[in-house]
Amino acid sequence: MTEPSGPGHVVAFWPVWTRTLDAMVRSLARARSRCRRCGTLLHVDLDTLRGKLGGSAGLIDRTDPCTVVGCTGTVYYLGAPATGAAYHVLIDDPALLVGVVDPVATPFRSRWHGMITIGTTPSPAPAGIVPWPGADRRRGDLA
């Protein structure tokens, strides 16, 4: 049974696909790890990790040593429900959010504030180029 929540106690509800490695593999989720020290972002092979830790293990609040040679930092995990979806920081414990940053080095305030998209950032269109039909700089369609 779950403890009652009150002003000093928050009960987190995680989507089913985030709870175990079996669920992540079954739902075709994607995972990344980011080092708190060197900032390296790496792809995580969920099948390999499931073979190592077991299917009932999860990545929420999990920290592991960084795999970059010479780095003594620890990694936290990010997960996305599908290809192209935003990655979520898989941390529930607020104390573990210390040192967690997104790709542009913005500190996370909370797990939900920490939704990020990992990928290339579109370049702004050069002056005079209209990125979509009907766009007009004078109307304020473009910054």
PDB file of C-alpha atoms in Angstrom:
ATOM      1  CA  MET A   1       0.000   0.000   0.000  1.00  0.00           C
ATOM      2  CA  THR A   2       1.234   3.492  -0.830  1.00  0.00           C
ATOM      3  CA  GLU A   3       1.812   5.975   1.942  1.00  0.00           C
ATOM      4  CA  PRO A   4      -0.519   8.979   1.902  1.00  0.00           C
ATOM      5  CA  SER A   5       0.892  12.069   0.268  1.00  0.00           C
ATOM      6  CA  GLY A   6       0.817  15.417   1.989  1.00  0.00           C
ATOM      7  CA  PRO A   7       2.587  18.750   1.841  1.00  0.00           C
ATOM      8  CA  GLY A   8       5.950  17.209   2.734  1.00  0.00           C
ATOM      9  CA  HIS A   9       5.558  13.952   0.815  1.00  0.00           C
ATOM     10  CA  VAL A  10       5.184  13.575  -2.931  1.00  0.00           C
ATOM     11  CA  VAL A  11       4.289  10.283  -4.556  1.00  0.00           C
ATOM     12  CA  ALA A  12       5.728  10.009  -8.063  1.00  0.00           C
ATOM     13  CA  PHE A  13       3.900   8.181 -10.803  1.00  0.00           C
ATOM     14  CA  TRP A  14       6.179   6.942 -13.554  1.00  0.00           C
ATOM     15  CA  PRO A  15       4.877   5.783 -16.935  1.00  0.00           C
ATOM     16  CA  VAL A  16       4.854   1.994 -17.341  1.00  0.00           C
ATOM     17  CA  TRP A  17       7.598   2.048 -19.996  1.00  0.00           C
ATOM     18  CA  THR A  18      10.089   3.583 -17.501  1.00  0.00           C
ATOM     19  CA  ARG A  19       9.690   1.169 -14.597  1.00  0.00           C
ATOM     20  CA  THR A  20      11.839  -1.814 -15.622  1.00  0.00           C
ATOM     21  CA  LEU A  21      14.325  -2.732 -18.316  1.00  0.00           C
ATOM     22  CA  ASP A  22      11.873  -5.384 -19.551  1.00  0.00           C
ATOM     23  CA  ALA A  23       9.204  -2.694 -19.987  1.00  0.00           C
ATOM     24  CA  MET A  24      11.641  -0.360 -21.753  1.00  0.00           C
ATOM     25  CA  VAL A  25      12.736  -3.068 -24.196  1.00  0.00           C
ATOM     26  CA  ARG A  26       9.156  -4.243 -24.768  1.00  0.00           C
ATOM     27  CA  SER A  27       7.976  -0.692 -25.562  1.00  0.00           C
ATOM     28  CA  LEU A  28      11.003   0.034 -27.812  1.00  0.00           C
ATOM     29  CA  ALA A  29      12.098   2.874 -25.533  1.00  0.00           C
ATOM     30  CA  ARG A  30      15.449   4.618 -26.011  1.00  0.00           C
ATOM     31  CA  ALA A  31      17.962   5.379 -23.269  1.00  0.00           C
ATOM     32  CA  ARG A  32      21.000   7.587 -22.799  1.00  0.00           C
ATOM     33  CA  SER A  33      23.448   8.119 -19.957  1.00  0.00           C
ATOM     34  CA  ARG A  34      25.066  11.451 -19.062  1.00  0.00           C
ATOM     35  CA  CYS A  35      28.078  11.871 -16.816  1.00  0.00           C
ATOM     36  CA  ARG A  36      27.752  14.402 -14.017  1.00  0.00           C
ATOM     37  CA  ARG A  37      31.483  15.185 -14.207  1.00  0.00           C
ATOM     38  CA  CYS A  38      32.559  15.157 -17.873  1.00  0.00           C
ATOM     39  CA  GLY A  39      29.073  15.672 -19.369  1.00  0.00           C
ATOM     40  CA  THR A  40      29.470  12.906 -21.943  1.00  0.00           C
ATOM     41  CA  LEU A  41      26.148  11.702 -23.353  1.00  0.00           C
ATOM     42  CA  LEU A  42      26.139   8.070 -24.491  1.00  0.00           C
ATOM     43  CA  HIS A  43      23.637   5.694 -26.086  1.00  0.00           C
ATOM     44  CA  VAL A  44      22.582   2.871 -23.744  1.00  0.00           C
ATOM     45  CA  ASP A  45      21.947  -0.572 -25.225  1.00  0.00           C
ATOM     46  CA  LEU A  46      18.926  -1.673 -23.186  1.00  0.00           C
ATOM     47  CA  ASP A  47      19.182  -5.335 -24.275  1.00  0.00           C
ATOM     48  CA  THR A  48      22.785  -5.551 -23.058  1.00  0.00           C
ATOM     49  CA  LEU A  49      21.961  -3.773 -19.802  1.00  0.00           C
ATOM     50  CA  ARG A  50      18.977  -6.095 -19.258  1.00  0.00           C
ATOM     51  CA  GLY A  51      21.269  -9.099 -19.747  1.00  0.00           C
ATOM     52  CA  LYS A  52      23.683  -7.692 -17.159  1.00  0.00           C
ATOM     53  CA  LEU A  53      21.205  -6.457 -14.508  1.00  0.00           C
ATOM     54  CA  GLY A  54      18.090  -8.529 -15.181  1.00  0.00           C
ATOM     55  CA  GLY A  55      14.764  -7.487 -16.645  1.00  0.00           C
ATOM     56  CA  SER A  56      13.244  -6.361 -13.360  1.00  0.00           C
ATOM     57  CA  ALA A  57      15.977  -3.738 -12.804  1.00  0.00           C
ATOM     58  CA  GLY A  58      15.176  -0.151 -13.666  1.00  0.00           C
ATOM     59  CA  LEU A  59      17.014   3.042 -14.563  1.00  0.00           C
ATOM     60  CA  ILE A  60      15.017   5.393 -12.309  1.00  0.00           C
ATOM     61  CA  ASP A  61      17.404   6.854  -9.696  1.00  0.00           C
ATOM     62  CA  ARG A  62      20.186   4.552 -10.927  1.00  0.00           C
ATOM     63  CA  THR A  63      23.757   5.835 -11.007  1.00  0.00           C
ATOM     64  CA  ASP A  64      26.732   3.984 -12.453  1.00  0.00           C
ATOM     65  CA  PRO A  65      30.406   4.833 -13.002  1.00  0.00           C
ATOM     66  CA  CYS A  66      31.191   6.820 -16.159  1.00  0.00           C
ATOM     67  CA  THR A  67      32.690   4.641 -18.903  1.00  0.00           C
ATOM     68  CA  VAL A  68      34.885   7.393 -20.369  1.00  0.00           C
ATOM     69  CA  VAL A  69      38.555   6.517 -19.881  1.00  0.00           C
ATOM     70  CA  GLY A  70      40.055   8.598 -17.080  1.00  0.00           C
ATOM     71  CA  CYS A  71      36.741  10.014 -15.829  1.00  0.00           C
ATOM     72  CA  THR A  72      35.807   9.266 -12.229  1.00  0.00           C
ATOM     73  CA  GLY A  73      32.274  10.649 -12.482  1.00  0.00           C
ATOM     74  CA  THR A  74      28.914   8.913 -12.257  1.00  0.00           C
ATOM     75  CA  VAL A  75      26.142   8.803 -14.826  1.00  0.00           C
ATOM     76  CA  TYR A  76      22.395   9.277 -14.583  1.00  0.00           C
ATOM     77  CA  TYR A  77      19.944   8.012 -17.168  1.00  0.00           C
ATOM     78  CA  LEU A  78      17.496   9.582 -19.604  1.00  0.00           C
ATOM     79  CA  GLY A  79      14.724   7.725 -21.396  1.00  0.00           C
ATOM     80  CA  ALA A  80      12.396   8.364 -24.319  1.00  0.00           C
ATOM     81  CA  PRO A  81       9.289   6.323 -25.092  1.00  0.00           C
ATOM     82  CA  ALA A  82      10.074   6.137 -28.830  1.00  0.00           C
ATOM     83  CA  THR A  83      12.369   7.376 -31.564  1.00  0.00           C
ATOM     84  CA  GLY A  84      12.127  11.145 -31.923  1.00  0.00           C
ATOM     85  CA  ALA A  85      10.356  11.660 -28.581  1.00  0.00           C
ATOM     86  CA  ALA A  86      11.675  13.954 -25.853  1.00  0.00           C
ATOM     87  CA  TYR A  87      14.014  12.350 -23.328  1.00  0.00           C
ATOM     88  CA  HIS A  88      13.021  12.414 -19.659  1.00  0.00           C
ATOM     89  CA  VAL A  89      15.552  12.485 -16.843  1.00  0.00           C
ATOM     90  CA  LEU A  90      14.941   9.240 -14.965  1.00  0.00           C
ATOM     91  CA  ILE A  91      15.449  10.650 -11.484  1.00  0.00           C
ATOM     92  CA  ASP A  92      12.811  10.685  -8.766  1.00  0.00           C
ATOM     93  CA  ASP A  93      14.915  11.533  -5.704  1.00  0.00           C
ATOM     94  CA  PRO A  94      15.439  15.346  -5.575  1.00  0.00           C
ATOM     95  CA  ALA A  95      18.849  14.876  -3.934  1.00  0.00           C
ATOM     96  CA  LEU A  96      20.037  13.051  -7.070  1.00  0.00           C
ATOM     97  CA  LEU A  97      19.178  16.056  -9.272  1.00  0.00           C
ATOM     98  CA  VAL A  98      22.253  17.917  -8.016  1.00  0.00           C
ATOM     99  CA  GLY A  99      24.595  18.312 -10.969  1.00  0.00           C
ATOM    100  CA  VAL A 100      22.013  17.239 -13.554  1.00  0.00           C
ATOM    101  CA  VAL A 101      22.032  19.533 -16.601  1.00  0.00           C
ATOM    102  CA  ASP A 102      20.471  19.471 -20.029  1.00  0.00           C
ATOM    103  CA  PRO A 103      22.539  19.731 -23.256  1.00  0.00           C
ATOM    104  CA  VAL A 104      22.716  23.540 -22.993  1.00  0.00           C
ATOM    105  CA  ALA A 105      23.787  23.390 -19.326  1.00  0.00           C
ATOM    106  CA  THR A 106      20.493  24.518 -17.792  1.00  0.00           C
ATOM    107  CA  PRO A 107      20.088  22.973 -14.315  1.00  0.00           C
ATOM    108  CA  PHE A 108      16.917  20.938 -13.834  1.00  0.00           C
ATOM    109  CA  ARG A 109      14.447  22.176 -11.240  1.00  0.00           C
ATOM    110  CA  SER A 110      12.399  18.988 -11.161  1.00  0.00           C
ATOM    111  CA  ARG A 111      11.873  15.797 -13.109  1.00  0.00           C
ATOM    112  CA  TRP A 112       9.040  17.283 -15.176  1.00  0.00           C
ATOM    113  CA  HIS A 113      10.904  20.537 -15.778  1.00  0.00           C
ATOM    114  CA  GLY A 114      13.717  18.341 -17.088  1.00  0.00           C
ATOM    115  CA  MET A 115      12.120  17.215 -20.344  1.00  0.00           C
ATOM    116  CA  ILE A 116      14.655  17.641 -23.136  1.00  0.00           C
ATOM    117  CA  THR A 117      15.079  16.721 -26.767  1.00  0.00           C
ATOM    118  CA  ILE A 118      18.429  15.329 -27.815  1.00  0.00           C
ATOM    119  CA  GLY A 119      19.359  15.917 -31.411  1.00  0.00           C
ATOM    120  CA  THR A 120      20.428  18.665 -33.751  1.00  0.00           C
ATOM    121  CA  THR A 121      19.087  22.145 -33.197  1.00  0.00           C
ATOM    122  CA  PRO A 122      17.736  23.731 -36.380  1.00  0.00           C
ATOM    123  CA  SER A 123      19.750  26.723 -37.582  1.00  0.00           C
ATOM    124  CA  PRO A 124      17.935  30.039 -37.904  1.00  0.00           C
ATOM    125  CA  ALA A 125      17.063  30.937 -41.495  1.00  0.00           C
ATOM    126  CA  PRO A 126      19.377  33.513 -43.104  1.00  0.00           C
ATOM    127  CA  ALA A 127      17.908  36.985 -43.692  1.00  0.00           C
ATOM    128  CA  GLY A 128      15.571  37.059 -46.651  1.00  0.00           C
ATOM    129  CA  ILE A 129      14.822  33.313 -46.561  1.00  0.00           C
ATOM    130  CA  VAL A 130      11.209  32.460 -45.741  1.00  0.00           C
ATOM    131  CA  PRO A 131      11.137  29.075 -43.930  1.00  0.00           C
ATOM    132  CA  TRP A 132       7.499  28.277 -44.732  1.00  0.00           C
ATOM    133  CA  PRO A 133       4.892  29.515 -47.206  1.00  0.00           C
ATOM    134  CA  GLY A 134       3.072  32.570 -45.925  1.00  0.00           C
ATOM    135  CA  ALA A 135       5.697  33.469 -43.276  1.00  0.00           C
ATOM    136  CA  ASP A 136       6.319  37.184 -42.981  1.00  0.00           C
ATOM    137  CA  ARG A 137       8.987  38.859 -40.836  1.00  0.00           C
ATOM    138  CA  ARG A 138       6.940  42.079 -40.704  1.00  0.00           C
ATOM    139  CA  ARG A 139       3.967  40.229 -39.155  1.00  0.00           C
ATOM    140  CA  GLY A 140       6.190  38.719 -36.471  1.00  0.00           C
ATOM    141  CA  ASP A 141       6.122  35.156 -37.827  1.00  0.00           C
ATOM    142  CA  LEU A 142       9.912  35.102 -37.541  1.00  0.00           C
ATOM    143  CA  ALA A 143      12.061  36.300 -34.696  1.00  0.00           C
TER     144      ALA A 143
END
